Tab-separated table of C-alpha atoms in Angstrom:
chain	number	residue	atom	x	y	z
A	1	MET	CA	0.062	-0.111	0.004
A	2	HIS	CA	1.554	3.133	-0.997
A	3	ILE	CA	1.300	6.248	1.429
A	4	PRO	CA	1.735	9.621	-0.043
A	5	ALA	CA	4.888	11.513	0.956
A	6	ARG	CA	2.963	14.485	2.351
A	7	LEU	CA	1.390	12.354	5.027
A	8	THR	CA	4.746	10.908	6.122
A	9	GLY	CA	7.386	13.526	5.599
A	10	PRO	CA	9.142	16.036	7.685
A	11	GLY	CA	6.275	18.379	7.384
A	12	ALA	CA	3.411	16.091	8.527
A	13	ARG	CA	5.630	14.761	11.495
A	14	ARG	CA	6.558	18.308	12.647
A	15	THR	CA	2.815	19.214	12.417
A	16	GLY	CA	1.753	15.911	14.327
A	17	ARG	CA	4.279	17.027	17.169
A	18	VAL	CA	2.984	20.453	17.610
A	19	THR	CA	-0.709	18.880	17.636
A	20	ALA	CA	0.312	16.425	20.162
A	21	VAL	CA	2.110	19.031	22.334
A	22	ILE	CA	-1.070	21.340	22.245
A	23	VAL	CA	-3.309	18.612	22.949
A	24	VAL	CA	-1.428	17.181	26.034
A	25	ALA	CA	-0.936	20.744	27.392
A	26	LEU	CA	-4.823	21.496	27.062
A	27	VAL	CA	-5.703	18.428	28.826
A	28	GLY	CA	-3.405	19.069	31.504
A	29	GLY	CA	-4.510	22.669	31.722
A	30	THR	CA	-8.249	21.853	31.682
A	31	LEU	CA	-7.383	19.769	34.481
A	32	GLY	CA	-5.474	22.390	36.332
A	33	LEU	CA	-8.155	25.031	35.883
A	34	LEU	CA	-11.076	22.631	37.356
A	35	LEU	CA	-9.106	21.411	40.224
A	36	GLY	CA	-7.262	24.937	41.073
A	37	GLY	CA	-10.786	26.647	40.369
A	38	ARG	CA	-12.076	25.882	43.833
A	39	VAL	CA	-12.105	28.172	47.022
A	40	HIS	CA	-13.941	28.578	50.169
A	41	THR	CA	-14.808	32.061	51.296
A	42	ALA	CA	-17.335	33.917	53.892
A	43	ALA	CA	-20.635	35.356	52.538
A	44	GLY	CA	-22.080	37.091	55.495
A	45	PRO	CA	-23.265	34.412	57.973
A	46	THR	CA	-22.438	31.564	55.456
A	47	GLU	CA	-19.365	29.765	54.226
A	48	VAL	CA	-19.546	29.303	50.560
A	49	GLU	CA	-17.556	27.115	48.106
A	50	LEU	CA	-17.014	28.766	44.915
A	51	SER	CA	-16.038	26.223	41.834
A	52	LEU	CA	-15.533	26.020	38.203
A	53	ARG	CA	-17.383	23.345	36.556
A	54	PRO	CA	-17.458	21.768	32.925
A	55	SER	CA	-21.004	22.723	31.352
A	56	PHE	CA	-22.335	22.760	27.843
A	57	GLY	CA	-24.146	26.051	28.392
A	58	GLY	CA	-21.988	27.850	30.880
A	59	GLY	CA	-24.154	29.921	33.666
A	60	THR	CA	-23.959	30.355	37.321
A	61	THR	CA	-25.511	28.202	39.614
A	62	VAL	CA	-26.214	29.087	43.542
A	63	GLN	CA	-26.628	26.023	45.583
A	64	ILE	CA	-28.533	25.980	49.087
A	65	PRO	CA	-28.875	22.499	50.234
A	66	PRO	CA	-31.470	21.129	51.123
A	67	LEU	CA	-33.739	23.773	49.742
A	68	GLY	CA	-32.675	23.778	46.389
A	69	ALA	CA	-30.709	26.055	43.918
A	70	LEU	CA	-30.800	29.222	41.855
A	71	ASP	CA	-29.560	29.012	37.948
A	72	PHE	CA	-28.633	32.272	36.138
A	73	ASP	CA	-27.871	32.402	32.556
A	74	THR	CA	-24.995	34.637	32.966
A	75	HIS	CA	-22.692	33.745	30.227
A	76	ALA	CA	-21.917	30.987	27.352
A	77	GLY	CA	-19.268	28.566	27.064
A	78	PRO	CA	-17.962	25.197	28.514
A	79	ILE	CA	-17.036	26.417	31.734
A	80	GLY	CA	-19.818	27.296	34.553
A	81	LEU	CA	-19.595	28.900	37.681
A	82	ARG	CA	-21.142	27.178	40.699
A	83	ALA	CA	-21.548	28.544	44.466
A	84	GLN	CA	-22.718	26.381	47.150
A	85	VAL	CA	-23.617	27.219	50.393
A	86	THR	CA	-21.619	24.716	52.881
A	87	GLU	CA	-22.038	26.039	56.572
A	88	LEU	CA	-23.990	28.381	58.560
A	89	ARG	CA	-21.762	30.487	60.776
A	90	LEU	CA	-23.512	30.922	64.115
A	91	ALA	CA	-21.642	33.762	65.388
A	92	PRO	CA	-22.319	36.185	62.118
A	93	ALA	CA	-26.000	34.857	62.282
A	94	ARG	CA	-26.675	35.817	65.672
A	95	LYS	CA	-25.214	39.218	65.260
A	96	LEU	CA	-27.674	39.427	62.456
A	97	ILE	CA	-30.698	38.546	64.714
A	98	ASP	CA	-29.415	40.757	67.632
A	99	ASP	CA	-28.325	43.983	65.373
A	100	PRO	CA	-30.857	45.570	62.981
A	101	LYS	CA	-27.960	47.586	61.639
A	102	ALA	CA	-25.888	45.038	60.699
A	103	VAL	CA	-28.558	43.958	58.171
A	104	ASP	CA	-28.283	47.489	56.200
A	105	ASP	CA	-24.261	46.720	55.756
A	106	LEU	CA	-25.180	42.914	54.662
A	107	ALA	CA	-25.252	43.459	50.906
A	108	ASP	CA	-22.354	45.533	50.765
A	109	THR	CA	-20.296	42.813	53.190
A	110	VAL	CA	-21.354	39.748	51.086
A	111	ALA	CA	-20.565	41.488	47.690
A	112	GLY	CA	-17.109	42.175	48.666
A	113	GLU	CA	-16.446	38.782	50.225
A	114	VAL	CA	-17.874	37.058	47.045
A	115	ARG	CA	-15.702	39.415	44.785
A	116	HIS	CA	-12.593	38.583	46.739
A	117	GLY	CA	-13.249	34.613	46.653
A	118	VAL	CA	-14.126	34.877	42.958
A	119	ILE	CA	-10.608	36.782	42.288
A	120	VAL	CA	-8.866	34.083	44.181
A	121	MET	CA	-10.548	31.420	42.835
A	122	ALA	CA	-9.800	32.720	39.244
A	123	LEU	CA	-6.149	33.218	40.228
A	124	ARG	CA	-5.634	29.698	41.745
A	125	GLY	CA	-7.362	27.960	38.786
A	126	VAL	CA	-5.118	29.878	35.948
A	127	GLY	CA	-1.914	29.343	38.037
A	128	LEU	CA	-2.547	25.559	38.327
A	129	ALA	CA	-3.715	25.334	34.758
A	130	LEU	CA	-0.367	26.785	33.497
A	131	VAL	CA	1.429	24.564	35.868
A	132	LEU	CA	-0.399	21.268	34.856
A	133	GLY	CA	-0.056	22.012	31.300
A	134	PHE	CA	3.623	22.332	31.792
A	135	LEU	CA	3.883	19.066	33.886
A	136	ALA	CA	1.949	17.193	31.313
A	137	GLY	CA	4.199	18.329	28.374
A	138	LEU	CA	7.175	17.202	30.390
A	139	LEU	CA	5.878	13.998	31.693
A	140	VAL	CA	4.685	12.804	28.082
A	141	PHE	CA	7.398	14.410	25.950
A	142	ARG	CA	10.564	14.369	28.503
A	143	SER	CA	11.450	17.858	26.803
A	144	TRP	CA	11.705	21.062	28.852
A	145	ARG	CA	11.521	22.889	25.537
A	146	ARG	CA	8.226	21.013	24.577
A	147	ALA	CA	6.735	21.563	28.209
A	148	LEU	CA	7.318	25.210	27.961
A	149	LEU	CA	6.092	25.699	24.478
A	150	GLY	CA	2.905	23.818	25.525
A	151	THR	CA	2.089	26.287	27.991
A	152	ALA	CA	0.933	28.680	25.233
A	153	ALA	CA	-2.127	26.232	24.567
A	154	PRO	CA	-3.558	26.974	28.111
A	155	VAL	CA	-2.872	30.534	27.963
A	156	ALA	CA	-4.597	30.891	24.716
A	157	GLY	CA	-7.478	28.655	25.954
A	158	LEU	CA	-7.970	30.532	28.821
A	159	ALA	CA	-7.949	33.917	26.781
A	160	VAL	CA	-10.657	32.158	24.508
A	161	LEU	CA	-12.719	31.202	27.580
A	162	SER	CA	-12.241	34.872	28.941
A	163	LEU	CA	-13.284	36.454	25.936
A	164	LEU	CA	-16.325	34.273	25.194
A	165	GLY	CA	-17.341	34.969	28.863
A	166	TRP	CA	-17.105	38.557	28.529
A	167	LEU	CA	-18.778	38.761	25.108
A	168	THR	CA	-21.795	36.837	26.299
A	169	PHE	CA	-22.309	38.208	29.838
A	170	ASP	CA	-25.748	38.928	30.336
A	171	PRO	CA	-26.228	41.076	33.383
A	172	ARG	CA	-30.034	41.133	32.582
A	173	SER	CA	-29.930	37.317	33.693
A	174	LEU	CA	-29.352	38.503	37.320
A	175	ALA	CA	-32.965	40.053	36.974
A	176	GLU	CA	-34.343	36.776	35.836
A	177	PRO	CA	-33.360	34.029	38.316
A	178	ARG	CA	-34.761	30.471	37.793
A	179	TYR	CA	-35.510	28.197	40.994
A	180	THR	CA	-35.159	24.582	41.192
A	181	GLY	CA	-35.783	22.526	44.789
A	182	LEU	CA	-36.751	19.218	45.888
A	183	LEU	CA	-38.950	17.956	48.793
A	184	ALA	CA	-36.672	15.485	50.354
A	185	ASN	CA	-39.164	13.523	52.372
A	186	ALA	CA	-42.046	13.311	49.870
A	187	PRO	CA	-41.515	9.755	48.721
A	188	GLN	CA	-41.942	8.685	52.266
A	189	VAL	CA	-44.859	11.133	53.541
A	190	VAL	CA	-46.475	11.160	50.380
A	191	GLY	CA	-46.115	8.007	48.581
A	192	ASP	CA	-45.913	7.459	44.692
A	193	THR	CA	-48.532	8.031	42.119
A	194	HIS	CA	-50.265	4.740	42.815
A	195	ASN	CA	-51.330	5.418	46.285
A	196	ILE	CA	-51.344	9.342	46.236
A	197	VAL	CA	-55.201	9.645	46.084
A	198	ASP	CA	-55.419	7.615	49.512
A	199	ARG	CA	-52.780	9.893	51.142
A	200	PHE	CA	-54.168	13.220	49.476
A	201	SER	CA	-54.341	15.332	52.726
A	202	HIS	CA	-50.424	14.808	53.263
A	203	TYR	CA	-49.409	15.574	49.517
A	204	ARG	CA	-51.543	18.792	49.684
A	205	GLU	CA	-50.018	19.932	53.205
A	206	ASN	CA	-46.265	19.143	51.739
A	207	LEU	CA	-47.451	21.277	48.381
A	208	ALA	CA	-47.958	24.386	50.593
A	209	ARG	CA	-45.043	23.642	52.604
A	210	LEU	CA	-42.803	23.114	49.685
A	211	VAL	CA	-43.989	26.703	48.271
A	212	GLY	CA	-43.537	28.139	51.229
A	213	ASN	CA	-39.845	27.172	51.392
A	214	MET	CA	-39.342	27.669	47.518
A	215	SER	CA	-40.779	31.272	47.682
A	216	ARG	CA	-38.875	32.316	50.730
A	217	LEU	CA	-35.364	31.271	49.448
A	218	TYR	CA	-36.180	32.827	46.123
A	219	ALA	CA	-36.966	36.164	47.797
A	220	ALA	CA	-33.882	36.240	50.011
A	221	THR	CA	-31.333	35.351	47.242
A	222	SER	CA	-32.313	36.800	44.024
A	223	SER	CA	-30.718	39.886	42.976
A	224	LEU	CA	-32.773	41.898	40.806
A	225	PRO	CA	-31.075	45.154	39.911
A	226	THR	CA	-33.320	45.997	36.795
A	227	TYR	CA	-36.917	45.467	38.286
A	228	GLU	CA	-37.947	45.026	41.834
A	229	PRO	CA	-41.300	45.015	42.926
A	230	ASP	CA	-42.166	47.721	45.574
A	231	PRO	CA	-45.097	48.065	47.831
A	232	SER	CA	-47.026	50.370	45.233
A	233	THR	CA	-46.701	47.185	42.541
A	234	VAL	CA	-50.382	45.578	41.978
A	235	ARG	CA	-49.585	42.000	42.084
A	236	VAL	CA	-51.810	39.557	40.359
A	237	LEU	CA	-52.069	35.636	40.590
A	238	HIS	CA	-53.034	34.043	37.438
A	239	VAL	CA	-54.528	30.703	37.650
A	240	SER	CA	-56.155	28.306	35.247
A	241	ASP	CA	-57.734	24.795	34.697
A	242	ILE	CA	-58.007	23.825	38.240
A	243	HIS	CA	-59.962	21.068	37.235
A	244	LEU	CA	-61.484	20.098	40.528
A	245	ASN	CA	-58.119	19.474	42.285
A	246	PRO	CA	-58.165	20.250	45.991
A	247	ALA	CA	-54.408	20.431	46.076
A	248	ALA	CA	-54.607	23.439	43.996
A	249	TRP	CA	-56.084	25.720	46.884
A	250	ASN	CA	-53.240	25.004	49.138
A	251	VAL	CA	-50.665	26.071	46.518
A	252	ILE	CA	-52.709	29.096	45.614
A	253	ARG	CA	-53.327	30.390	49.192
A	254	SER	CA	-49.597	29.611	50.026
A	255	VAL	CA	-48.500	31.554	47.096
A	256	SER	CA	-50.971	34.436	47.563
A	257	THR	CA	-49.578	35.005	51.049
A	258	GLN	CA	-45.719	34.611	50.176
A	259	PHE	CA	-46.070	37.048	47.282
A	260	ARG	CA	-48.886	39.253	48.852
A	261	VAL	CA	-50.907	39.432	45.837
A	262	ASN	CA	-53.491	41.805	45.813
A	263	MET	CA	-55.916	39.619	43.508
A	264	ILE	CA	-56.340	36.451	41.711
A	265	VAL	CA	-57.449	35.929	38.265
A	266	ASP	CA	-58.741	32.455	36.878
A	267	THR	CA	-59.061	32.022	33.324
A	268	GLY	CA	-61.594	29.033	33.622
A	269	ASP	CA	-62.186	25.305	33.960
A	270	LEU	CA	-62.502	25.371	37.639
A	271	MET	CA	-64.477	22.141	37.512
A	272	ASP	CA	-64.439	18.885	35.479
A	273	HIS	CA	-67.965	18.159	34.701
A	274	GLY	CA	-69.781	21.339	35.414
A	275	THR	CA	-72.367	19.367	37.627
A	276	SER	CA	-74.224	20.873	40.831
A	277	ALA	CA	-72.421	18.348	42.875
A	278	GLU	CA	-69.341	19.861	42.097
A	279	ASN	CA	-70.363	23.561	43.278
A	280	LYS	CA	-69.203	22.768	46.774
A	281	PHE	CA	-65.525	23.068	45.459
A	282	ALA	CA	-65.936	26.498	44.719
A	283	ASP	CA	-66.665	27.200	48.604
A	284	ASP	CA	-62.726	27.654	49.211
A	285	ILE	CA	-62.701	30.760	46.964
A	286	LYS	CA	-63.901	32.607	49.993
A	287	THR	CA	-60.729	31.619	52.140
A	288	LEU	CA	-58.461	33.429	50.028
A	289	LYS	CA	-59.185	36.983	51.334
A	290	VAL	CA	-58.467	38.752	48.300
A	291	PRO	CA	-60.836	39.340	45.114
A	292	TYR	CA	-60.947	36.193	42.773
A	293	VAL	CA	-61.891	37.378	39.137
A	294	TYR	CA	-63.212	34.388	37.289
A	295	ILE	CA	-64.402	33.521	33.681
A	296	ARG	CA	-66.083	30.325	32.603
A	297	GLY	CA	-64.101	27.603	30.953
A	298	ASN	CA	-65.378	24.786	28.554
A	299	HIS	CA	-65.515	22.435	31.548
A	300	ASP	CA	-67.684	24.941	33.607
A	301	SER	CA	-71.516	25.177	33.341
A	302	GLY	CA	-73.854	27.907	33.993
A	303	SER	CA	-74.317	26.344	37.551
A	304	THR	CA	-70.638	26.465	38.250
A	305	GLN	CA	-70.630	30.405	37.260
A	306	ARG	CA	-73.316	30.830	39.946
A	307	ALA	CA	-71.904	28.895	42.389
A	308	VAL	CA	-68.619	30.974	42.083
A	309	ARG	CA	-70.531	34.221	42.225
A	310	ARG	CA	-72.108	33.283	45.304
A	311	GLN	CA	-68.546	33.587	47.128
A	312	LYS	CA	-68.319	36.916	48.768
A	313	ASN	CA	-64.614	37.858	47.595
A	314	ALA	CA	-65.524	36.453	43.694
A	315	ILE	CA	-66.102	38.631	40.370
A	316	VAL	CA	-67.477	36.948	37.738
A	317	LEU	CA	-67.139	38.269	34.264
A	318	ASP	CA	-69.086	37.273	31.088
A	319	ASP	CA	-68.647	40.166	28.561
A	320	ASP	CA	-68.375	42.394	31.321
A	321	MET	CA	-65.721	44.723	32.681
A	322	ARG	CA	-64.619	45.723	36.335
A	323	THR	CA	-61.923	47.529	37.977
A	324	VAL	CA	-60.289	45.943	40.607
A	325	ASN	CA	-57.294	47.350	42.530
A	326	GLY	CA	-56.931	50.062	39.817
A	327	LEU	CA	-56.826	47.343	37.089
A	328	THR	CA	-59.647	47.680	34.544
A	329	ILE	CA	-60.610	43.715	33.324
A	330	TYR	CA	-62.662	42.862	30.733
A	331	GLY	CA	-63.548	38.933	30.866
A	332	VAL	CA	-65.656	36.572	28.496
A	333	GLY	CA	-66.648	33.056	29.416
A	334	ASP	CA	-65.987	30.185	26.785
A	335	PRO	CA	-69.147	29.772	24.734
A	336	ARG	CA	-68.808	26.285	24.519
A	337	PHE	CA	-69.598	23.584	27.202
A	338	THR	CA	-67.595	20.403	26.594
A	339	PRO	CA	-67.034	18.210	29.510
A	340	ASP	CA	-66.885	14.977	28.060
A	341	LYS	CA	-66.945	13.648	24.487
A	342	SER	CA	-70.377	12.752	24.734
A	343	THR	CA	-71.525	16.580	24.534
A	344	LYS	CA	-72.734	18.419	21.339
A	345	ASP	CA	-70.354	21.293	21.765
A	346	ASP	CA	-67.199	18.680	21.225
A	347	THR	CA	-67.540	19.272	17.545
A	348	PHE	CA	-67.518	23.155	17.931
A	349	PRO	CA	-65.274	24.413	14.946
A	350	VAL	CA	-62.273	26.736	15.715
A	351	SER	CA	-63.940	28.737	12.847
A	352	ARG	CA	-67.007	29.535	15.158
A	353	LEU	CA	-64.919	30.275	18.268
A	354	GLN	CA	-62.944	32.755	16.130
A	355	SER	CA	-65.891	34.474	14.571
A	356	ILE	CA	-67.744	34.743	18.284
A	357	GLY	CA	-64.249	36.331	19.565
A	358	SER	CA	-64.301	38.647	16.527
A	359	GLY	CA	-67.734	39.858	17.251
A	360	LEU	CA	-67.051	40.400	20.914
A	361	ALA	CA	-63.834	42.029	19.965
A	362	ALA	CA	-65.782	44.463	17.528
A	363	GLN	CA	-68.065	45.418	20.173
A	364	LEU	CA	-65.382	46.295	22.520
A	365	ALA	CA	-63.551	48.254	19.879
A	366	LYS	CA	-66.642	50.351	19.111
A	367	SER	CA	-67.321	51.211	23.025
A	368	GLY	CA	-64.027	52.914	22.807
A	369	GLN	CA	-62.993	51.230	26.077
A	370	ARG	CA	-59.490	49.827	26.668
A	371	PRO	CA	-59.046	47.302	29.375
A	372	ASP	CA	-55.780	46.868	31.135
A	373	ILE	CA	-56.619	43.221	31.057
A	374	VAL	CA	-58.561	40.858	28.577
A	375	MET	CA	-59.442	37.383	30.056
A	376	THR	CA	-60.526	34.539	27.823
A	377	HIS	CA	-60.371	30.765	28.474
A	378	ASP	CA	-59.284	29.596	25.150
A	379	PRO	CA	-56.346	31.461	23.701
A	380	THR	CA	-57.998	30.892	19.986
A	381	GLU	CA	-60.580	33.201	21.054
A	382	GLY	CA	-58.455	35.785	23.067
A	383	GLU	CA	-55.968	36.344	20.066
A	384	ARG	CA	-59.174	38.180	18.416
A	385	PHE	CA	-58.758	40.884	21.071
A	386	SER	CA	-55.063	41.766	20.062
A	387	GLY	CA	-54.781	45.676	20.067
A	388	LEU	CA	-57.589	46.271	22.716
A	389	SER	CA	-55.548	45.691	25.514
A	390	PRO	CA	-51.655	45.469	26.638
A	391	LEU	CA	-52.167	41.739	28.129
A	392	LEU	CA	-54.413	39.004	27.006
A	393	LEU	CA	-54.812	35.984	29.705
A	394	ALA	CA	-55.963	32.688	28.613
A	395	GLY	CA	-55.621	28.981	29.583
A	396	HIS	CA	-57.169	25.711	28.151
A	397	THR	CA	-53.829	24.306	26.497
A	398	HIS	CA	-52.385	22.862	29.798
A	399	ALA	CA	-49.099	24.240	28.528
A	400	ARG	CA	-47.790	27.740	29.755
A	401	SER	CA	-46.582	29.955	26.965
A	402	THR	CA	-46.206	33.837	26.049
A	403	ARG	CA	-45.871	35.707	23.074
A	404	LEU	CA	-45.995	39.396	21.630
A	405	LEU	CA	-48.514	39.877	18.805
A	406	PRO	CA	-47.996	42.154	15.961
A	407	SER	CA	-50.138	44.975	17.615
A	408	GLY	CA	-48.194	44.837	20.876
A	409	SER	CA	-50.422	42.920	22.909
A	410	ARG	CA	-48.982	40.117	24.866
A	411	LEU	CA	-50.858	36.845	24.743
A	412	PHE	CA	-50.223	35.076	28.126
A	413	ILE	CA	-51.394	31.315	28.273
A	414	GLN	CA	-51.347	29.627	31.591
A	415	GLY	CA	-50.820	25.979	32.259
A	416	SER	CA	-52.855	24.142	34.574
A	417	THR	CA	-52.839	24.953	38.390
A	418	GLY	CA	-54.785	21.895	39.043
A	419	GLY	CA	-52.200	19.595	37.487
A	420	ALA	CA	-55.077	19.140	34.834
A	421	GLY	CA	-56.896	17.288	38.044
A	422	LEU	CA	-56.764	13.792	39.155
A	423	ARG	CA	-56.877	12.637	35.334
A	424	SER	CA	-53.126	13.353	35.269
A	425	LEU	CA	-52.692	9.859	37.001
A	426	ASP	CA	-53.792	8.213	33.716
A	427	HIS	CA	-50.659	9.731	32.093
A	428	SER	CA	-47.050	8.365	32.375
A	429	GLU	CA	-46.063	11.996	33.337
A	430	PRO	CA	-48.320	13.812	35.652
A	431	THR	CA	-49.141	17.356	34.385
A	432	PRO	CA	-47.190	19.896	36.280
A	433	ILE	CA	-49.269	22.463	38.391
A	434	GLU	CA	-48.413	25.958	36.840
A	435	LEU	CA	-49.294	29.558	38.034
A	436	SER	CA	-47.806	32.974	37.577
A	437	VAL	CA	-47.602	36.361	39.932
A	438	LEU	CA	-47.864	39.125	37.170
A	439	TYR	CA	-46.406	42.580	38.430
A	440	PHE	CA	-48.342	45.704	37.274
A	441	ASN	CA	-47.042	49.485	37.647
A	442	ARG	CA	-49.892	50.853	39.910
A	443	THR	CA	-49.506	54.464	37.777
A	444	THR	CA	-49.127	53.258	34.120
A	445	HIS	CA	-51.382	49.656	34.775
A	446	ARG	CA	-48.672	48.086	32.402
A	447	LEU	CA	-47.213	44.831	33.325
A	448	GLN	CA	-43.365	45.132	34.244
A	449	GLY	CA	-42.419	41.527	34.974
A	450	TRP	CA	-43.820	38.226	35.927
A	451	ASP	CA	-42.796	35.175	38.132
A	452	ASP	CA	-43.520	31.792	36.582
A	453	LEU	CA	-43.898	29.001	39.165
A	454	ARG	CA	-43.967	25.023	38.365
A	455	LEU	CA	-44.446	22.545	40.878
A	456	GLY	CA	-44.155	18.668	39.881
A	457	GLY	CA	-47.483	16.840	39.129
A	458	LEU	CA	-49.083	14.410	41.432
A	459	GLY	CA	-46.498	12.490	43.372
A	460	LEU	CA	-43.488	14.531	42.208
A	461	THR	CA	-41.614	16.846	44.240
A	462	SER	CA	-39.795	19.355	41.928
A	463	ALA	CA	-40.219	23.294	42.316
A	464	GLN	CA	-39.196	26.225	40.111
A	465	ILE	CA	-39.640	29.756	40.161
A	466	GLU	CA	-38.336	31.693	37.234
A	467	ARG	CA	-38.531	35.535	36.679
A	468	HIS	CA	-39.124	37.015	33.412
A	469	LEU	CA	-38.878	40.914	32.800
A	470	GLU	CA	-41.361	42.894	30.039
A	471	PRO	CA	-38.705	44.076	27.843
A	472	GLN	CA	-40.678	47.207	26.716
A	473	PRO	CA	-43.701	47.969	29.494
A	474	ASP	CA	-44.741	51.256	27.864
A	475	ARG	CA	-44.650	50.184	24.263
A	476	GLU	CA	-47.486	51.288	21.861
A	477	ILE	CA	-50.680	49.118	21.528
A	478	ARG	CA	-52.080	49.528	18.023
A	479	LEU	CA	-55.548	48.746	17.047
A	480	GLN	CA	-55.548	46.355	14.001
A	481	PRO	CA	-58.292	45.097	11.577
A	482	VAL	CA	-59.628	41.740	13.242
A	483	PRO	CA	-58.902	39.143	10.848
A	484	ALA	CA	-61.419	37.508	8.850
A	485	SER	CA	-62.810	34.207	9.885
A	486	PRO	CA	-64.196	31.276	7.873
A	487	PRO	CA	-68.167	31.402	8.114
A	488	PRO	CA	-69.086	29.982	11.036
A	489	SER	CA	-70.853	26.620	11.280
A	490	PRO	CA	-74.697	26.656	10.712
A	491	SER	CA	-75.234	24.406	14.077
A	492	THR	CA	-76.252	26.267	17.309
A	493	PRO	CA	-74.312	25.753	20.387
A	494	SER	CA	-75.753	23.243	23.060
A	495	ALA	CA	-77.051	24.772	26.228
A	496	PRO	CA	-74.504	24.863	29.123
A	497	THR	CA	-76.140	21.901	31.052
A	498	PRO	CA	-74.483	19.783	33.395
A	499	ALA	CA	-73.254	16.181	31.918
A	500	THR	CA	-73.072	12.962	34.160
A	501	THR	CA	-70.676	10.974	31.907
A	502	ARG	CA	-66.943	10.276	32.276
A	503	PRO	CA	-64.632	13.046	32.182
A	504	SER	CA	-62.347	13.452	28.901
A	505	SER	CA	-58.641	13.139	29.100
A	506	GLY	CA	-58.038	16.467	27.688
A	507	GLY	CA	-58.486	20.270	28.167
C-alpha cells in the first residue's frame, strides 16, 4: 500500500508533534483549571464554596442545600460557575438577629467577600492550569522545551474562555433567576402516584410547605437590579384549569401569602363536569381573602358560574368589565360546554370560536374602552382581542406560553394550576402545577414582569420559580383590523347543562 509522502514527510511529522503538544497541554491545563478553580469564602453569615465546572451552556448556579438552587444564564461557554452554601456560621448569624443595623451593611459585605473569593479562585485556577499544562507536556515528551512551548496552549485557551465569557455576559440574567428545589421527604410522607389518592391530605400539606420554602429562598437570594416589585406594585396571581383538584387551593393560598398578591384571576375550567354536585368545590374561594376574578371555561357550566358568584370575594365576568385594585379587566366566558366527548359542543369548530371572538372584540372596540387586561379561556378566542389591551390572559391548553402579537399586545397562556386534576394519573408523566405572579405598575397599569411557578405533578416533588421582565412595558398598542374568519358552522351551540358521563382526558 502506497502512502503519500506528504503524510509521512518531515512537515507532517512536525505538525503531528505540535498537535500532540497542544492536546496534552490543553488536557493538563483544563484539569488544572477545574482543580484549582475552587475556593471557600465567607459570605455574610455563611461559608460558600466557589468552583468552576464543565458545562455545555455555561451560566451560574447558586446551591443552598437542602432547599434547592438558583440558576442564572450569565454567560455561554464550556465552563460554568457554581456557588454552594456549605455552612451557616452561628456567630455572624446571631449578630444579624441581635443587631438590626448589621442587616443594612449585609449586601455590601457579601458582595465584597464574594468578589474577593472569585478573584482568588480565578488566580488559583489559572496558575494551576499553567503548572499542570507544563507538567503534562514534560511527563509525556520528556522535553523542557516542548513543555514550555505547550504552556502557550492553556494561555490561549484561557484567553478564549475569558473573551467568550465577556462577550456573552448578560447582566439582565441576574434579574431573571430560575429556582429549582426538591421536597426531600415527599416519597416517604406522600407516597408514589399509585397511592397518592389515598394520602391526598398529606400531599396537599407538603405542597403548601414546598411553595413556602421555595418562595422564601427565592426572595432572599435573588438579585433584581433591573426591576424589583415595591409596595406600590399591583400583584396579580394568574391561575387556570384547576379541574377540581383540591391540592390547588393549598398552593394558591401559599403563593398568595408569600407573594402578597392583591387579587387572583382565574381563566376558567374550575370544574371537570360542571355538575351541581361539584359546586361545593368553589367554596374554597372565600378562604383566599383577596378578590377572585373568574371567567367560565369549557368544563364549567352555568351552575358553576353561579356557584362562584355566590362567594363574597368573587367577581364573575361574562362579557363584562370591572375595575379591581386599579386595573380594568374585561372577561368573557367560554361559549362552549364540553365536559366530555358525548357533549354536542365537542364538535364546536375553531372557525366558530374565532367568529364569536371577533364579534365580541368588535363590540369592545366600538365602545372605545381599552381594558388593562382581557380574560378569555381559549387563546384562539383571546387572540381576537389583539390591540384592544396590552395583556390578554388565557388557559385551556395545559401548557404555559407567552408571545407578543404584532399589535403589541402580549398573549399570556397559563398552564394547569390543578395539574389537569386527578386525570393526570392516567398519563405516564403527571401534568405539572403551574401559576404565575404578574407585577403591574400602579400608575401606568402596565405589566412590568412576572414570576412563573411550576411544581411537579401529582406524586412529584420538584419546584421551580423563574422571573421574566417585560422588555418594553410602555410600548405602543396598535388597534389592527380583526382578521377575517371562515363562515361559522350553521349548527347552534348546546345549552350549558351539566353532564354526568365520564370526564375527558384533555383540556
